[in-house]
Each structure stands twice: as C-alpha cells, then as structure tokens.
Tab-separated table of C-alpha atoms in Angstrom:
chain	number	residue	atom	x	y	z
A	1	GLN	CA	143.232	102.146	65.162
A	2	THR	CA	145.107	103.799	68.011
A	3	LEU	CA	148.106	102.126	69.569
A	4	ASN	CA	147.916	102.726	73.327
A	5	PHE	CA	148.160	99.825	75.701
A	6	ASN	CA	147.598	98.785	79.247
A	7	MET	CA	150.454	96.454	80.082
A	8	SER	CA	148.815	94.756	83.047
A	9	ASN	CA	148.930	91.429	81.209
A	10	LYS	CA	152.599	90.463	80.913
A	11	SER	CA	152.136	87.116	79.185
A	12	SER	CA	153.194	86.419	75.597
A	13	ASP	CA	149.520	86.126	74.672
A	14	GLY	CA	148.947	89.638	75.990
A	15	ILE	CA	151.820	90.993	73.885
A	16	ILE	CA	150.501	89.199	70.795
A	17	SER	CA	147.103	90.786	71.321
A	18	ILE	CA	148.724	94.215	71.602
A	19	LEU	CA	150.868	93.778	68.490
A	20	ASP	CA	147.900	92.542	66.501
A	21	LYS	CA	145.966	95.782	67.134
A	22	ASP	CA	148.335	97.891	65.035
A	23	PRO	CA	151.366	95.920	63.828
A	24	ALA	CA	152.753	98.775	61.719
A	25	SER	CA	152.837	101.236	64.617
A	26	SER	CA	154.340	98.589	66.912
A	27	ASP	CA	156.986	97.842	64.298
A	28	PHE	CA	157.884	101.526	64.062
A	29	LEU	CA	158.193	101.987	67.832
A	30	ILE	CA	160.591	99.043	68.050
A	31	SER	CA	162.506	100.318	65.012
A	32	ILE	CA	163.142	103.813	66.371
A	33	LEU	CA	164.186	102.399	69.751
A	34	TRP	CA	166.740	100.204	67.962
A	35	ALA	CA	167.911	103.143	65.801
A	36	ALA	CA	168.536	105.299	68.878
A	37	ALA	CA	170.263	102.493	70.813
A	38	ALA	CA	172.505	101.463	67.909
A	39	ASN	CA	173.676	105.021	67.241
A	40	TYR	CA	176.985	106.226	68.676
A	41	LYS	CA	175.142	109.203	70.205
A	42	HIS	CA	172.879	106.904	72.229
A	43	ASP	CA	173.506	108.847	75.451
A	44	THR	CA	171.629	111.779	73.929
A	45	LEU	CA	169.142	109.889	71.775
A	46	LEU	CA	167.970	107.203	74.225
A	47	LYS	CA	165.702	109.339	76.361
A	48	PRO	CA	163.877	107.741	78.081
A	49	PHE	CA	166.146	104.753	78.650
A	50	PRO	CA	164.684	101.313	79.502
A	51	PRO	CA	165.260	100.962	83.262
A	52	ASN	CA	165.772	97.191	83.098
A	53	TYR	CA	169.102	97.855	81.353
A	54	VAL	CA	170.489	100.131	84.059
A	55	LYS	CA	172.570	98.466	86.762
A	56	ASP	CA	174.602	100.413	89.300
A	57	GLN	CA	174.062	103.572	87.206
A	58	HIS	CA	175.585	101.841	84.169
A	59	LYS	CA	173.502	101.741	80.996
A	60	ASP	CA	174.090	98.482	79.141
A	61	VAL	CA	173.384	99.737	75.620
A	62	ASN	CA	175.096	96.814	73.904
A	63	LEU	CA	172.827	94.323	75.644
A	64	LEU	CA	169.789	96.454	74.772
A	65	VAL	CA	170.698	96.483	71.063
A	66	LYS	CA	171.299	92.730	71.181
A	67	ASP	CA	167.931	92.057	72.828
A	68	ILE	CA	166.004	94.318	70.442
A	69	SER	CA	167.695	92.662	67.477
A	70	SER	CA	166.693	89.238	68.771
A	71	ILE	CA	162.976	90.089	68.824
A	72	PRO	CA	161.283	88.122	66.019
A	73	SER	CA	159.415	90.028	63.340
A	74	ILE	CA	155.884	90.997	64.274
A	75	SER	CA	154.463	88.685	61.632
A	76	ASP	CA	156.432	85.805	63.173
A	77	ILE	CA	155.080	86.678	66.629
A	78	VAL	CA	151.457	87.323	65.671
A	79	GLN	CA	150.846	84.954	62.771
A	80	ARG	CA	153.342	82.142	63.330
A	81	ARG	CA	153.290	82.344	67.136
A	82	LYS	CA	157.066	82.319	67.373
A	83	PRO	CA	157.909	82.094	71.086
A	84	LEU	CA	159.338	85.080	72.939
A	85	ASN	CA	162.172	84.767	75.409
A	86	ALA	CA	162.194	86.756	78.650
A	87	SER	CA	164.355	89.601	77.312
A	88	SER	CA	162.135	90.036	74.229
A	89	ARG	CA	159.056	90.227	76.412
A	90	ASP	CA	160.697	92.815	78.686
A	91	VAL	CA	161.711	95.051	75.755
A	92	LEU	CA	158.289	94.806	74.119
A	93	GLU	CA	156.452	95.499	77.361
A	94	TRP	CA	158.506	98.650	77.951
A	95	THR	CA	158.320	99.841	74.328
A	96	LEU	CA	154.551	99.346	74.038
A	97	ARG	CA	153.627	100.555	77.513
A	98	GLU	CA	150.854	103.068	78.086
A	99	ARG	CA	151.922	106.701	77.780
A	100	ARG	CA	150.581	110.229	77.190
A	101	TRP	CA	150.570	109.721	73.435
A	102	SER	CA	149.916	106.882	71.026
A	103	LEU	CA	150.474	106.022	67.376
A	104	SER	CA	147.848	105.236	64.794
A	105	TYR	CA	148.555	103.886	61.313
A	106	GLN	CA	146.784	105.983	58.663
A	107	PRO	CA	145.793	105.318	55.039
A	108	ILE	CA	148.194	106.825	52.518
A	109	SER	CA	145.411	109.155	51.361
A	110	THR	CA	146.075	111.106	54.577
A	111	PHE	CA	149.078	112.593	52.789
A	112	ASN	CA	146.731	114.464	50.429
A	113	LEU	CA	145.131	116.157	53.421
A	114	ILE	CA	148.559	117.005	54.846
A	115	GLN	CA	149.563	118.616	51.553
A	116	SER	CA	146.414	120.725	51.520
A	117	LEU	CA	147.267	121.982	55.028
A	118	THR	CA	150.943	122.733	54.376
A	119	GLY	CA	150.595	124.099	50.839
A	120	ASN	CA	152.203	123.103	47.573
A	121	SER	CA	155.491	121.233	47.734
A	122	SER	CA	158.295	120.997	45.210
A	123	TYR	CA	158.924	117.422	46.401
A	124	LYS	CA	156.738	115.143	44.287
A	125	MET	CA	157.342	111.737	45.835
A	126	LYS	CA	154.809	110.361	48.271
A	127	PRO	CA	155.679	108.546	51.499
A	128	GLN	CA	154.989	104.831	51.745
A	129	HIS	CA	153.522	105.073	55.263
A	130	VAL	CA	151.827	107.692	57.446
A	131	LEU	CA	151.561	107.420	61.231
A	132	GLU	CA	149.504	109.803	63.330
A	133	VAL	CA	150.408	110.853	66.860
A	134	VAL	CA	147.344	110.868	69.114
A	135	TYR	CA	147.752	112.750	72.386
A	136	SER	CA	145.915	112.027	75.603
A	137	GLU	CA	143.465	114.654	76.816
A	138	ASP	CA	145.879	115.734	79.533
A	139	ALA	CA	148.863	115.970	77.161
A	140	ALA	CA	146.895	117.955	74.561
A	141	LYS	CA	145.300	120.436	76.944
A	142	LYS	CA	147.968	123.169	76.957
A	143	PHE	CA	148.531	123.085	73.187
A	144	GLU	CA	144.802	123.248	72.469
A	145	GLN	CA	144.439	126.248	74.802
A	146	LEU	CA	147.153	128.076	72.853
A	147	GLU	CA	145.559	127.015	69.578
A	148	SER	CA	142.220	128.510	70.628
A	149	LEU	CA	143.962	131.860	71.191
A	150	HIS	CA	146.243	132.030	68.157
A	151	GLY	CA	145.233	129.303	65.704
A	152	LYS	CA	147.727	126.942	64.146
A	153	ILE	CA	149.636	126.221	60.959
A	154	HIS	CA	151.177	123.009	59.625
A	155	ALA	CA	154.789	122.488	58.577
A	156	TYR	CA	157.402	119.777	58.012
A	157	HIS	CA	160.398	118.958	60.181
A	158	GLY	CA	163.043	116.728	58.635
A	159	THR	CA	164.974	114.578	61.089
A	160	ARG	CA	167.065	111.444	61.301
A	161	VAL	CA	165.159	108.305	62.228
A	162	GLU	CA	167.307	107.794	65.347
A	163	ASN	CA	166.014	111.120	66.745
A	164	LEU	CA	162.374	110.075	66.760
A	165	HIS	CA	162.477	108.024	69.965
A	166	SER	CA	163.319	111.099	72.047
A	167	ILE	CA	161.172	113.450	69.917
A	168	LEU	CA	158.043	111.373	70.448
A	169	HIS	CA	158.657	111.016	74.176
A	170	SER	CA	159.936	114.540	74.949
A	171	GLY	CA	158.693	116.698	72.073
A	172	LEU	CA	160.679	118.946	69.749
A	173	LEU	CA	163.220	120.831	71.857
A	174	GLY	CA	164.733	123.878	70.220
A	175	HIS	CA	168.007	123.764	72.161
A	176	MET	CA	168.678	120.250	70.766
A	177	ASN	CA	168.631	121.513	67.188
A	178	LYS	CA	172.063	121.628	65.556
A	179	THR	CA	170.931	124.081	62.876
A	180	SER	CA	171.251	127.541	64.410
A	181	LEU	CA	172.102	129.878	61.519
A	182	PHE	CA	168.888	131.820	62.080
A	183	GLY	CA	168.906	131.457	65.854
A	184	GLU	CA	168.071	128.794	68.416
A	185	GLY	CA	164.791	126.978	67.913
A	186	THR	CA	163.035	124.223	66.004
A	187	TYR	CA	163.321	124.630	62.237
A	188	LEU	CA	160.392	123.729	60.009
A	189	SER	CA	159.306	124.361	56.454
A	190	SER	CA	156.076	124.570	54.493
A	191	ASP	CA	157.881	122.755	51.657
A	192	LEU	CA	158.471	119.016	52.036
A	193	ALA	CA	161.465	119.243	49.683
A	194	VAL	CA	163.250	121.514	52.178
A	195	ALA	CA	162.545	119.129	55.064
A	196	MET	CA	163.802	116.126	53.079
A	197	ASN	CA	167.243	117.746	52.928
A	198	PHE	CA	167.462	117.211	56.691
A	199	SER	CA	166.157	113.647	56.590
A	200	PRO	CA	168.944	111.317	55.470
A	201	SER	CA	168.290	107.592	55.270
A	202	GLY	CA	169.002	105.547	58.374
A	203	ASN	CA	168.961	101.921	59.448
A	204	ILE	CA	166.320	100.498	61.747
A	205	TRP	CA	165.453	97.279	63.611
A	206	PRO	CA	166.732	94.390	61.425
A	207	ASN	CA	163.455	92.440	61.707
A	208	SER	CA	161.241	95.358	60.727
A	209	SER	CA	158.702	94.893	57.936
A	210	LEU	CA	159.812	98.251	56.498
A	211	SER	CA	162.209	98.283	53.561
A	212	TYR	CA	165.135	99.938	55.292
A	213	PRO	CA	167.052	102.142	55.345
A	214	ILE	CA	164.266	104.683	55.719
A	215	SER	CA	163.986	108.446	56.001
A	216	THR	CA	161.392	110.231	58.109
A	217	VAL	CA	159.713	113.615	58.198
A	218	ALA	CA	157.557	114.884	61.060
A	219	VAL	CA	154.428	116.815	60.125
A	220	CYS	CA	153.961	119.366	62.892
A	221	GLU	CA	151.247	121.598	64.217
A	222	VAL	CA	152.616	125.050	65.066
A	223	ILE	CA	150.849	127.663	67.143
A	224	ASN	CA	150.436	130.737	64.924
A	225	HIS	CA	151.976	132.949	67.592
A	226	PRO	CA	153.719	136.243	66.738
A	227	ASP	CA	156.930	134.865	68.241
A	228	VAL	CA	157.163	132.203	65.502
A	229	CYS	CA	159.714	133.604	63.055
A	230	CYS	CA	158.939	133.350	59.341
A	231	SER	CA	159.052	135.399	56.147
A	232	VAL	CA	155.347	136.324	56.240
A	233	PRO	CA	154.819	140.123	56.009
A	234	GLY	CA	153.987	141.692	59.350
A	235	ARG	CA	155.623	138.884	61.351
A	236	GLU	CA	158.958	138.631	63.137
A	237	HIS	CA	161.632	137.743	60.553
A	238	THR	CA	164.596	137.085	62.823
A	239	THR	CA	165.331	135.575	66.201
A	240	GLY	CA	167.436	137.392	68.758
A	241	SER	CA	170.376	135.027	68.225
A	242	SER	CA	170.267	134.881	64.412
A	243	GLU	CA	173.627	134.943	62.646
A	244	GLY	CA	172.218	134.617	59.135
A	245	GLY	CA	169.766	137.500	59.084
A	246	ALA	CA	166.099	137.073	58.218
A	247	VAL	CA	164.444	133.652	58.120
A	248	PRO	CA	164.251	132.501	54.452
A	249	ASP	CA	161.049	131.958	52.530
A	250	LYS	CA	159.171	128.738	53.415
A	251	TYR	CA	161.017	128.437	56.753
A	252	TYR	CA	159.697	128.694	60.299
A	253	VAL	CA	161.780	128.964	63.471
A	254	VAL	CA	159.868	128.111	66.654
A	255	THR	CA	161.631	129.372	69.767
A	256	ASN	CA	159.013	128.213	72.311
A	257	ASN	CA	158.796	124.423	72.686
A	258	ASP	CA	155.153	124.702	73.765
A	259	HIS	CA	154.265	126.128	70.346
A	260	VAL	CA	155.015	123.006	68.292
A	261	ARG	CA	154.068	119.337	68.408
A	262	VAL	CA	154.380	116.374	66.051
A	263	LYS	CA	151.087	115.312	64.496
A	264	GLN	CA	152.096	112.825	61.790
A	265	ILE	CA	155.223	110.949	60.748
A	266	LEU	CA	155.919	110.351	57.069
A	267	ILE	CA	158.014	107.277	56.303
A	268	PHE	CA	159.947	107.031	53.040
A	269	GLU	CA	161.429	103.650	52.203
A	270	THR	CA	164.756	104.094	50.442
A	271	SER	CA	164.145	101.213	48.043
A	272	SER	CA	161.035	103.017	46.814
A	273	ARG	CA	163.003	106.224	46.356
A	274	ASN	CA	165.517	104.303	44.242
A	275	ARG	CA	162.677	102.818	42.176
A	276	THR	CA	161.367	106.338	41.597
A	277	ARG	CA	164.753	107.465	40.274
A	278	LYS	CA	164.920	104.393	38.031
A	279	ASN	CA	161.420	105.057	36.697
A	280	TRP	CA	162.387	108.659	35.965
A	281	LEU	CA	165.354	107.472	33.919
A	282	ILE	CA	163.141	105.085	31.958
A	283	GLN	CA	160.493	107.739	31.329
A	284	ASN	CA	163.077	110.284	30.140
A	285	LYS	CA	165.209	108.114	27.878
A	286	PHE	CA	164.712	110.450	24.892
A	287	LEU	CA	165.802	113.512	26.876
A	288	LEU	CA	168.859	111.675	28.178
A	289	SER	CA	169.719	110.560	24.633
A	290	VAL	CA	169.581	114.170	23.390
A	291	ILE	CA	171.803	115.307	26.272
A	292	ALA	CA	174.300	112.504	25.567
A	293	TYR	CA	174.321	113.420	21.855
A	294	CYS	CA	174.982	117.092	22.668
A	295	VAL	CA	177.839	116.137	24.976
A	296	LEU	CA	179.300	113.946	22.242
A	297	LEU	CA	179.154	116.846	19.715
A	298	ILE	CA	180.899	119.128	22.198
A	299	LEU	CA	183.672	116.562	22.751
A	300	ILE	CA	184.117	116.122	18.984
A	301	GLY	CA	184.274	119.901	18.549
A	302	VAL	CA	186.889	120.219	21.274
A	303	TRP	CA	188.899	117.334	19.798
A	304	ARG	CA	188.992	118.986	16.361
A	305	SER	CA	189.763	122.497	17.629
A	306	GLN	CA	193.096	124.082	16.816
A	307	TYR	CA	193.764	124.918	20.462
A	308	PHE	CA	193.316	121.302	21.535
A	309	SER	CA	195.566	120.140	18.669
A	310	GLN	CA	198.299	122.466	19.890
A	311	LEU	CA	197.978	121.182	23.439
A	312	TYR	CA	197.994	117.597	22.233
A	313	ARG	CA	201.170	118.087	20.203
A	314	LYS	CA	202.843	119.967	23.041
A	315	TYR	CA	202.117	117.603	25.932
A	316	LEU	CA	201.180	114.222	24.517
A	317	ASN	CA	202.991	113.882	21.246
C-alpha cells in the first residue's frame, strides 16, 4: 500500500487515518527526519527543513528534535488513541505531506527479486524490512525517457541513515559524496557486501518500532548510459577526476544525477545482525574448538622452545 497523503484534514483523526494506511513507512519517515535533525551535520542533512521551525532566519533544530522525540509511537497513536499535542500534529503533518514520491512497505520476499536484478552477493544476511519508493508520473517522466533509450541496471548504495531524509527528497547528488578516489559522482556496487561497508549503524527516532540502531542500503536504478563508469569491457573505466585509476570490479560511478534514482530501501536491524553473529558462533563450535586447540599447541610449542627459554632467563628470571 502506497504512502502518499493529502493533508487537507489537519485533525488528529485525519493523522490517525494516514498512519494506519502504512504504519511502517510512516515510522521510517519520522525516524529519518529525527536522525537528520539529531546529527551534528544537520545544516547539510536537513534539506528540506520544516518551515514551522524557522523564525527570523534561525532554524531551531533543538526544538525540532525535542518535538519529534515527543511524538508517541505509531501503535500508541493508532491503536491506543494516545492524544497528540499541537507540536506533534505539526511535525506529523509536515513529514507525511503529499509529495512527488511516496513509500510503500514491501514483503521481505521482494529482496529475492532485488538479488536477481543485481546479481549474486557475497553478503548473505537478509534485511528485516524493504521499502519501495514510488514516484509520481511527473517525477518519473525524465528517468523513464532515459531508460527507454539506454535501459537500466540495478545496484546498491550504502549510506548512513541520517542521509536518507535529503536523499529521498532531493535524490542522489554526486557532489555530496565524500568518496572521490575514482572521481566525483555517486558510488554504487552490484555486491551488497560492498555497499554494507558504507552503511554503519545509526540511531533513529526513540519511539520507532524498529530495533535500532539500524543500517540502511538504497537499491538504485541506474541508466545504462555510456557515461556510467564501471569495469565492464567496452565501457568507460575512469572518470575525468579519478585519482585512483580505473573503477574496481563490482563498482559503478554515476556522474550525472539524472542517471540514478532510489527504488528500494533495505533496513537492517542491528540486533538481528548481532543474533546472526551469535548463531554463527553456535553453528561453528567445532571449528572454533579446533582453532583454539591449534592456538594452544602453538603456545605450548613456543613456551618449550629453546629460544623462548633463553629470553625468559634473560629478561624475567
């Protein structure tokens, strides 16, 4: 179900109706707004900025963070009918307003389709949630025209959760990318494991239903234009400003912002990642025991060696 709202009804009942349509997508929109506002780089990340928190050209970020944090959980609002104060209503109305794109919560099986489009990945863990970005007809028109001419490919873009507020509203902007070893542009990969290296865990809205901190990866559609740099034979391998030579295998560098858009967002809950590591340890107890035994034999061998005995007598005896 697509999350795109007409905010003509400004009552609490209207907000409840909106939240009830897709609570997970609503939760995520509030969470990434909080993540951007609470970050020390909020001047860069909070674009667009809620106009109700601008007075005399001063952006009151502290008040914004406070008001977002005070919003009850969506389950409390929808199911328990917890009342909303005026500031909570204002933040929710702005966050969930109608725009040129919308979010839609997808079944986890969507990830299988994504993998088939991007190719095999060396990263074996699945996300806990998948959100799809649905663009309005007007917003999608230019990209679809380019797609009809050149086709498209799919790739992953790892990013911090606090970046997603501006990414969803403004798109992926190559000049905002800090990674520039292979030239200016948006960096993507066909391998999810590569993208996860650029997706550290981050905190989100305290009343979110997600098990935070979370990490996020954007699944992107990329116009298969000759200007997109990659390691495919017959294609451009470097950008004009590259300092590191040719683009490595499994990487893409998109220099034209019109050639890339976010299609899905993968959400990884950190607690689940920790459970996966714990399960791996349990499942590989025998292997770990063998490794520990080998290490013990090496230590015993070193302890009994003549060279170690000489050092021991020289320095410790």
